Amino acid sequence: EYLSKGPKEKYPFNTSVLYSYLTLLEYTTFLPSLRLFLLRFRMPGEAQCIDRLMEAFSEAYFEKGAKEFKTGDGVFVMAFSIIMLNTDLHNPNMEDEKRMTVEDFVRNNRGIDGGDDLDRDFLVGLYHDIKGEEIQVQQTASEAVTDVRQIDGLLKQSPSLMVQVKEGVHAKDMFECIAPDLLAGCAAVFEGAVEDEDAWEGIRSFERYGEACGGFGMEEEFNDMIVLLLRYGREFCRTVGPSIFKNEECLYQLLGENAGDCEKVVVGGA
């Protein structure tokens, strides 16, 4: 979602990160490149966000020397057509007789490359490739990179992308990107604590998270933490047993100094 924010005039840094990342991918032919792209992203739910991601992929692939297409628009239309075909052929709720045939697919993609037709053998090959192997789209962030060696490989491919920036210029953008996962990590540390020392470490992580939100003026993210701490507080009110310490400390933290880090906190119905 961070990379797909738009329009690019309003979110130029997000767009720059997206296009820089796309230069790191290894493009071969069209379908393997599209499979790789879709596997590396957790697709957002909004149509406009998906559109921006697919547009960026199409431009990046075309600039790398797409041999199958004459225009970047042709890549863009075909990418969406492939996604539709993938859903049509592998949707378990669709009856077989209603699925798209190879002739349907060829007919639907006439004239998409600057008014010209794509090579029929190319289209037929795409159809049978998708039919034989469903495109896998990652559903969780953890599936984006399954091996730390993949990260090392990407970095070695484009050392020129290492740029110097002024201290603090993009700090807020970067923190906004990781804030949800960071808060989930703080909660995991706290909830998984068995010893008091571990619980304190979880409390300190919430404290540092709150300080960062306050420093950047990020009220929504700070409010998410407050809602979470309130949940722990409610649990404390009806908890009797060894877990009292953790919930009591969360209630104390909620009423401590961090509550003033943002001038305006709206908790809603929590």
Tab-separated table of C-alpha atoms in Angstrom:
chain	number	residue	atom	x	y	z
A	1	GLU	CA	0.000	0.000	0.000
A	2	TYR	CA	2.871	2.376	0.734
A	3	LEU	CA	4.379	1.901	-2.719
A	4	SER	CA	1.020	2.232	-4.474
A	5	LYS	CA	0.044	5.549	-2.892
A	6	GLY	CA	-0.894	8.198	-5.399
A	7	PRO	CA	-1.235	10.248	-7.377
A	8	LYS	CA	2.501	10.593	-7.863
A	9	GLU	CA	2.252	14.386	-7.757
A	10	LYS	CA	1.047	14.101	-4.154
A	11	TYR	CA	3.316	11.210	-3.129
A	12	PRO	CA	6.524	11.657	-5.164
A	13	PHE	CA	8.739	9.846	-2.648
A	14	ASN	CA	6.513	6.752	-2.582
A	15	THR	CA	6.512	6.690	-6.384
A	16	SER	CA	10.296	7.081	-6.491
A	17	VAL	CA	10.748	4.122	-4.131
A	18	LEU	CA	8.411	1.982	-6.259
A	19	TYR	CA	10.228	2.698	-9.517
A	20	SER	CA	13.641	2.262	-7.871
A	21	TYR	CA	12.589	-1.131	-6.526
A	22	LEU	CA	11.360	-2.221	-9.950
A	23	THR	CA	14.785	-1.578	-11.443
A	24	LEU	CA	16.153	-4.295	-9.138
A	25	LEU	CA	13.955	-7.070	-10.533
A	26	GLU	CA	15.414	-9.380	-13.141
A	27	TYR	CA	13.228	-9.212	-16.245
A	28	THR	CA	13.264	-12.042	-18.780
A	29	THR	CA	10.223	-12.624	-20.979
A	30	PHE	CA	6.784	-11.204	-20.255
A	31	LEU	CA	4.996	-13.875	-18.235
A	32	PRO	CA	7.924	-14.930	-15.992
A	33	SER	CA	8.536	-11.236	-15.256
A	34	LEU	CA	4.880	-10.674	-14.388
A	35	ARG	CA	4.870	-13.764	-12.150
A	36	LEU	CA	7.927	-12.473	-10.315
A	37	PHE	CA	6.399	-9.027	-9.911
A	38	LEU	CA	3.102	-10.328	-8.512
A	39	LEU	CA	4.917	-12.695	-6.167
A	40	ARG	CA	6.946	-9.840	-4.669
A	41	PHE	CA	3.961	-7.636	-3.841
A	42	ARG	CA	1.002	-8.001	-1.534
A	43	MET	CA	-1.631	-6.503	-3.798
A	44	PRO	CA	-3.687	-3.704	-2.184
A	45	GLY	CA	-7.458	-3.845	-2.211
A	46	GLU	CA	-8.138	-0.540	-3.945
A	47	ALA	CA	-8.420	-0.618	-7.726
A	48	GLN	CA	-6.491	2.643	-8.145
A	49	CYS	CA	-3.578	1.280	-6.110
A	50	ILE	CA	-3.462	-1.892	-8.191
A	51	ASP	CA	-3.611	0.238	-11.325
A	52	ARG	CA	-0.579	2.272	-10.223
A	53	LEU	CA	1.436	-0.871	-9.450
A	54	MET	CA	0.603	-2.453	-12.794
A	55	GLU	CA	1.396	0.773	-14.636
A	56	ALA	CA	4.788	0.939	-12.948
A	57	PHE	CA	5.521	-2.688	-13.854
A	58	SER	CA	4.492	-2.103	-17.464
A	59	GLU	CA	6.763	0.914	-17.828
A	60	ALA	CA	9.694	-0.866	-16.186
A	61	TYR	CA	9.297	-3.995	-18.331
A	62	PHE	CA	8.917	-2.009	-21.549
A	63	GLU	CA	11.996	0.081	-20.787
A	64	LYS	CA	13.992	-3.117	-20.274
A	65	GLY	CA	13.378	-3.940	-23.931
A	66	ALA	CA	10.121	-5.877	-24.170
A	67	LYS	CA	10.424	-7.811	-27.422
A	68	GLU	CA	6.819	-8.976	-27.514
A	69	PHE	CA	5.285	-5.475	-27.510
A	70	LYS	CA	5.541	-2.308	-29.553
A	71	THR	CA	4.074	-0.023	-26.866
A	72	GLY	CA	4.060	0.280	-23.093
A	73	ASP	CA	0.261	0.473	-23.180
A	74	GLY	CA	0.237	-2.975	-24.742
A	75	VAL	CA	2.180	-4.346	-21.765
A	76	PHE	CA	-0.209	-2.631	-19.352
A	77	VAL	CA	-3.381	-4.013	-20.994
A	78	MET	CA	-1.919	-7.500	-21.323
A	79	ALA	CA	-0.856	-7.544	-17.661
A	80	PHE	CA	-4.442	-6.888	-16.582
A	81	SER	CA	-5.720	-9.383	-19.135
A	82	ILE	CA	-3.449	-12.049	-17.660
A	83	ILE	CA	-4.727	-11.354	-14.137
A	84	MET	CA	-8.314	-11.703	-15.373
A	85	LEU	CA	-7.456	-14.920	-17.204
A	86	ASN	CA	-5.745	-16.312	-14.112
A	87	THR	CA	-8.861	-15.639	-12.012
A	88	ASP	CA	-11.172	-17.054	-14.675
A	89	LEU	CA	-9.265	-20.307	-15.146
A	90	HIS	CA	-8.545	-21.022	-11.483
A	91	ASN	CA	-11.629	-19.760	-9.665
A	92	PRO	CA	-13.001	-22.885	-7.920
A	93	ASN	CA	-16.509	-21.385	-7.830
A	94	MET	CA	-16.788	-21.067	-11.620
A	95	GLU	CA	-18.311	-23.807	-13.747
A	96	ASP	CA	-15.905	-25.273	-16.321
A	97	GLU	CA	-18.169	-24.586	-19.290
A	98	LYS	CA	-18.187	-20.881	-18.443
A	99	ARG	CA	-14.412	-20.488	-18.295
A	100	MET	CA	-12.557	-18.476	-20.940
A	101	THR	CA	-11.330	-20.484	-23.894
A	102	VAL	CA	-8.122	-19.852	-25.800
A	103	GLU	CA	-10.131	-18.326	-28.655
A	104	ASP	CA	-11.925	-16.022	-26.200
A	105	PHE	CA	-8.567	-14.882	-24.874
A	106	VAL	CA	-7.144	-14.208	-28.331
A	107	ARG	CA	-10.275	-12.320	-29.388
A	108	ASN	CA	-10.339	-10.210	-26.192
A	109	ASN	CA	-6.784	-9.003	-26.837
A	110	ARG	CA	-7.075	-7.879	-30.434
A	111	GLY	CA	-5.570	-4.504	-31.240
A	112	ILE	CA	-4.227	-3.785	-27.754
A	113	ASP	CA	-0.652	-3.010	-28.866
A	114	GLY	CA	-1.017	0.445	-30.378
A	115	GLY	CA	-3.911	-0.767	-32.525
A	116	ASP	CA	-2.024	-3.843	-33.717
A	117	ASP	CA	-2.609	-7.467	-32.788
A	118	LEU	CA	-0.054	-9.392	-30.791
A	119	ASP	CA	1.388	-12.571	-32.244
A	120	ARG	CA	-1.208	-15.347	-32.012
A	121	ASP	CA	1.354	-17.963	-30.973
A	122	PHE	CA	2.430	-15.637	-28.166
A	123	LEU	CA	-1.165	-15.283	-26.907
A	124	VAL	CA	-1.890	-19.007	-27.179
A	125	GLY	CA	1.296	-19.740	-25.266
A	126	LEU	CA	0.274	-17.322	-22.510
A	127	TYR	CA	-3.134	-18.967	-22.214
A	128	HIS	CA	-1.785	-22.501	-21.845
A	129	ASP	CA	0.949	-21.349	-19.461
A	130	ILE	CA	-1.619	-19.760	-17.142
A	131	LYS	CA	-3.948	-22.739	-17.464
A	132	GLY	CA	-1.156	-25.128	-16.545
A	133	GLU	CA	0.234	-23.058	-13.665
A	134	GLU	CA	-1.756	-20.534	-11.665
A	135	ILE	CA	-0.069	-17.205	-10.939
A	136	GLN	CA	0.718	-17.025	-7.241
A	137	VAL	CA	0.057	-13.677	-5.575
A	138	GLN	CA	1.482	-13.322	-2.084
A	139	GLN	CA	-1.139	-12.717	0.593
A	140	THR	CA	1.040	-11.750	3.539
A	141	ALA	CA	3.990	-9.422	3.885
A	142	SER	CA	6.206	-12.242	5.146
A	143	GLU	CA	5.869	-14.025	1.785
A	144	ALA	CA	7.463	-11.132	-0.118
A	145	VAL	CA	11.032	-12.313	0.502
A	146	THR	CA	11.484	-15.899	1.628
A	147	ASP	CA	15.262	-15.973	1.742
A	148	VAL	CA	17.677	-13.363	3.044
A	149	ARG	CA	19.935	-14.206	0.101
A	150	GLN	CA	17.320	-12.688	-2.213
A	151	ILE	CA	17.805	-9.341	-0.489
A	152	ASP	CA	21.574	-9.583	-0.788
A	153	GLY	CA	21.259	-10.414	-4.455
A	154	LEU	CA	19.032	-7.440	-5.183
A	155	LEU	CA	21.361	-5.043	-3.434
A	156	LYS	CA	24.381	-6.351	-5.324
A	157	GLN	CA	22.584	-5.881	-8.635
A	158	SER	CA	22.203	-2.103	-8.267
A	159	PRO	CA	24.715	-0.494	-5.919
A	160	SER	CA	24.111	2.762	-7.805
A	161	LEU	CA	20.740	3.023	-6.081
A	162	MET	CA	22.489	3.776	-2.804
A	163	VAL	CA	21.957	7.514	-2.510
A	164	GLN	CA	22.794	9.954	0.250
A	165	VAL	CA	19.961	11.924	1.785
A	166	LYS	CA	19.901	14.577	4.444
A	167	GLU	CA	19.336	13.319	7.956
A	168	GLY	CA	15.665	13.179	8.834
A	169	VAL	CA	14.356	14.134	5.380
A	170	HIS	CA	12.650	10.789	4.763
A	171	ALA	CA	12.544	9.492	8.325
A	172	LYS	CA	8.802	10.023	8.681
A	173	ASP	CA	8.078	8.349	5.332
A	174	MET	CA	10.111	5.336	6.363
A	175	PHE	CA	8.514	5.124	9.799
A	176	GLU	CA	5.009	5.346	8.289
A	177	CYS	CA	5.907	2.409	6.091
A	178	ILE	CA	6.918	0.118	8.967
A	179	ALA	CA	4.629	1.467	11.721
A	180	PRO	CA	1.865	-1.197	11.493
A	181	ASP	CA	4.330	-4.104	11.523
A	182	LEU	CA	6.373	-2.393	14.232
A	183	LEU	CA	3.348	-2.033	16.499
A	184	ALA	CA	2.438	-5.670	15.867
A	185	GLY	CA	5.993	-6.606	16.851
A	186	CYS	CA	5.744	-4.624	20.088
A	187	ALA	CA	2.493	-6.413	20.892
A	188	ALA	CA	4.021	-9.812	20.125
A	189	VAL	CA	6.937	-9.151	22.493
A	190	PHE	CA	4.604	-8.038	25.250
A	191	GLU	CA	1.969	-10.743	24.862
A	192	GLY	CA	4.585	-13.474	24.643
A	193	ALA	CA	6.355	-12.372	27.820
A	194	VAL	CA	6.536	-14.915	30.629
A	195	GLU	CA	9.024	-13.269	32.965
A	196	ASP	CA	8.628	-9.745	34.346
A	197	GLU	CA	11.830	-8.661	32.623
A	198	ASP	CA	10.414	-9.671	29.239
A	199	ALA	CA	7.184	-7.814	29.970
A	200	TRP	CA	9.180	-4.685	30.797
A	201	GLU	CA	10.985	-4.957	27.481
A	202	GLY	CA	7.606	-5.032	25.760
A	203	ILE	CA	6.530	-1.942	27.723
A	204	ARG	CA	9.684	-0.087	26.726
A	205	SER	CA	9.053	-0.942	23.062
A	206	PHE	CA	5.591	0.639	23.312
A	207	GLU	CA	7.171	3.676	24.928
A	208	ARG	CA	9.702	4.131	22.128
A	209	TYR	CA	6.983	3.600	19.511
A	210	GLY	CA	4.863	6.289	21.158
A	211	GLU	CA	7.789	8.704	21.296
A	212	ALA	CA	8.428	8.236	17.580
A	213	CYS	CA	4.765	8.797	16.735
A	214	GLY	CA	4.727	11.911	18.873
A	215	GLY	CA	7.901	13.252	17.334
A	216	PHE	CA	6.535	12.850	13.811
A	217	GLY	CA	3.058	14.093	14.723
A	218	MET	CA	1.521	10.797	13.589
A	219	GLU	CA	-1.785	10.877	15.433
A	220	GLU	CA	-3.409	7.930	13.672
A	221	GLU	CA	-0.536	5.550	14.380
A	222	PHE	CA	-0.284	6.820	17.962
A	223	ASN	CA	-4.006	6.258	18.360
A	224	ASP	CA	-3.619	2.663	17.180
A	225	MET	CA	-1.217	2.089	20.057
A	226	ILE	CA	-3.639	3.703	22.521
A	227	VAL	CA	-6.450	1.417	21.376
A	228	LEU	CA	-4.191	-1.600	21.856
A	229	LEU	CA	-3.140	-0.470	25.316
A	230	LEU	CA	-6.761	0.168	26.258
A	231	ARG	CA	-7.554	-3.414	25.341
A	232	TYR	CA	-4.837	-4.588	27.703
A	233	GLY	CA	-6.254	-2.225	30.323
A	234	ARG	CA	-9.736	-3.699	29.997
A	235	GLU	CA	-8.273	-7.171	30.336
A	236	PHE	CA	-6.541	-6.043	33.529
A	237	CYS	CA	-9.849	-4.946	35.014
A	238	ARG	CA	-11.218	-8.477	34.791
A	239	THR	CA	-8.020	-10.529	35.109
A	240	VAL	CA	-6.907	-12.423	38.171
A	241	GLY	CA	-3.738	-14.496	38.007
A	242	PRO	CA	-0.081	-14.372	36.926
A	243	SER	CA	-0.782	-12.127	33.930
A	244	ILE	CA	-1.899	-9.194	36.118
A	245	PHE	CA	1.564	-7.617	36.038
A	246	LYS	CA	1.586	-7.144	32.273
A	247	ASN	CA	-1.880	-5.658	32.057
A	248	GLU	CA	-1.316	-3.405	35.068
A	249	GLU	CA	1.846	-2.001	33.534
A	250	CYS	CA	0.030	-1.388	30.247
A	251	LEU	CA	-2.644	0.579	32.065
A	252	TYR	CA	0.082	2.591	33.810
A	253	GLN	CA	1.819	3.187	30.484
A	254	LEU	CA	-1.429	4.377	28.939
A	255	LEU	CA	-1.784	7.034	31.636
A	256	GLY	CA	1.910	7.954	31.635
A	257	GLU	CA	3.918	10.564	29.761
A	258	ASN	CA	3.324	9.103	26.301
A	259	ALA	CA	-0.319	10.037	26.435
A	260	GLY	CA	0.733	13.641	25.846
A	261	ASP	CA	3.020	12.989	22.888
A	262	CYS	CA	0.299	13.940	20.425
A	263	GLU	CA	-1.835	17.000	21.027
A	264	LYS	CA	-4.970	15.327	19.656
A	265	VAL	CA	-5.813	11.661	20.202
A	266	VAL	CA	-9.165	10.298	19.126
A	267	VAL	CA	-9.802	6.830	20.516
A	268	GLY	CA	-13.285	6.465	19.067
A	269	GLY	CA	-15.370	3.744	20.568
A	270	ALA	CA	-12.554	1.917	22.358
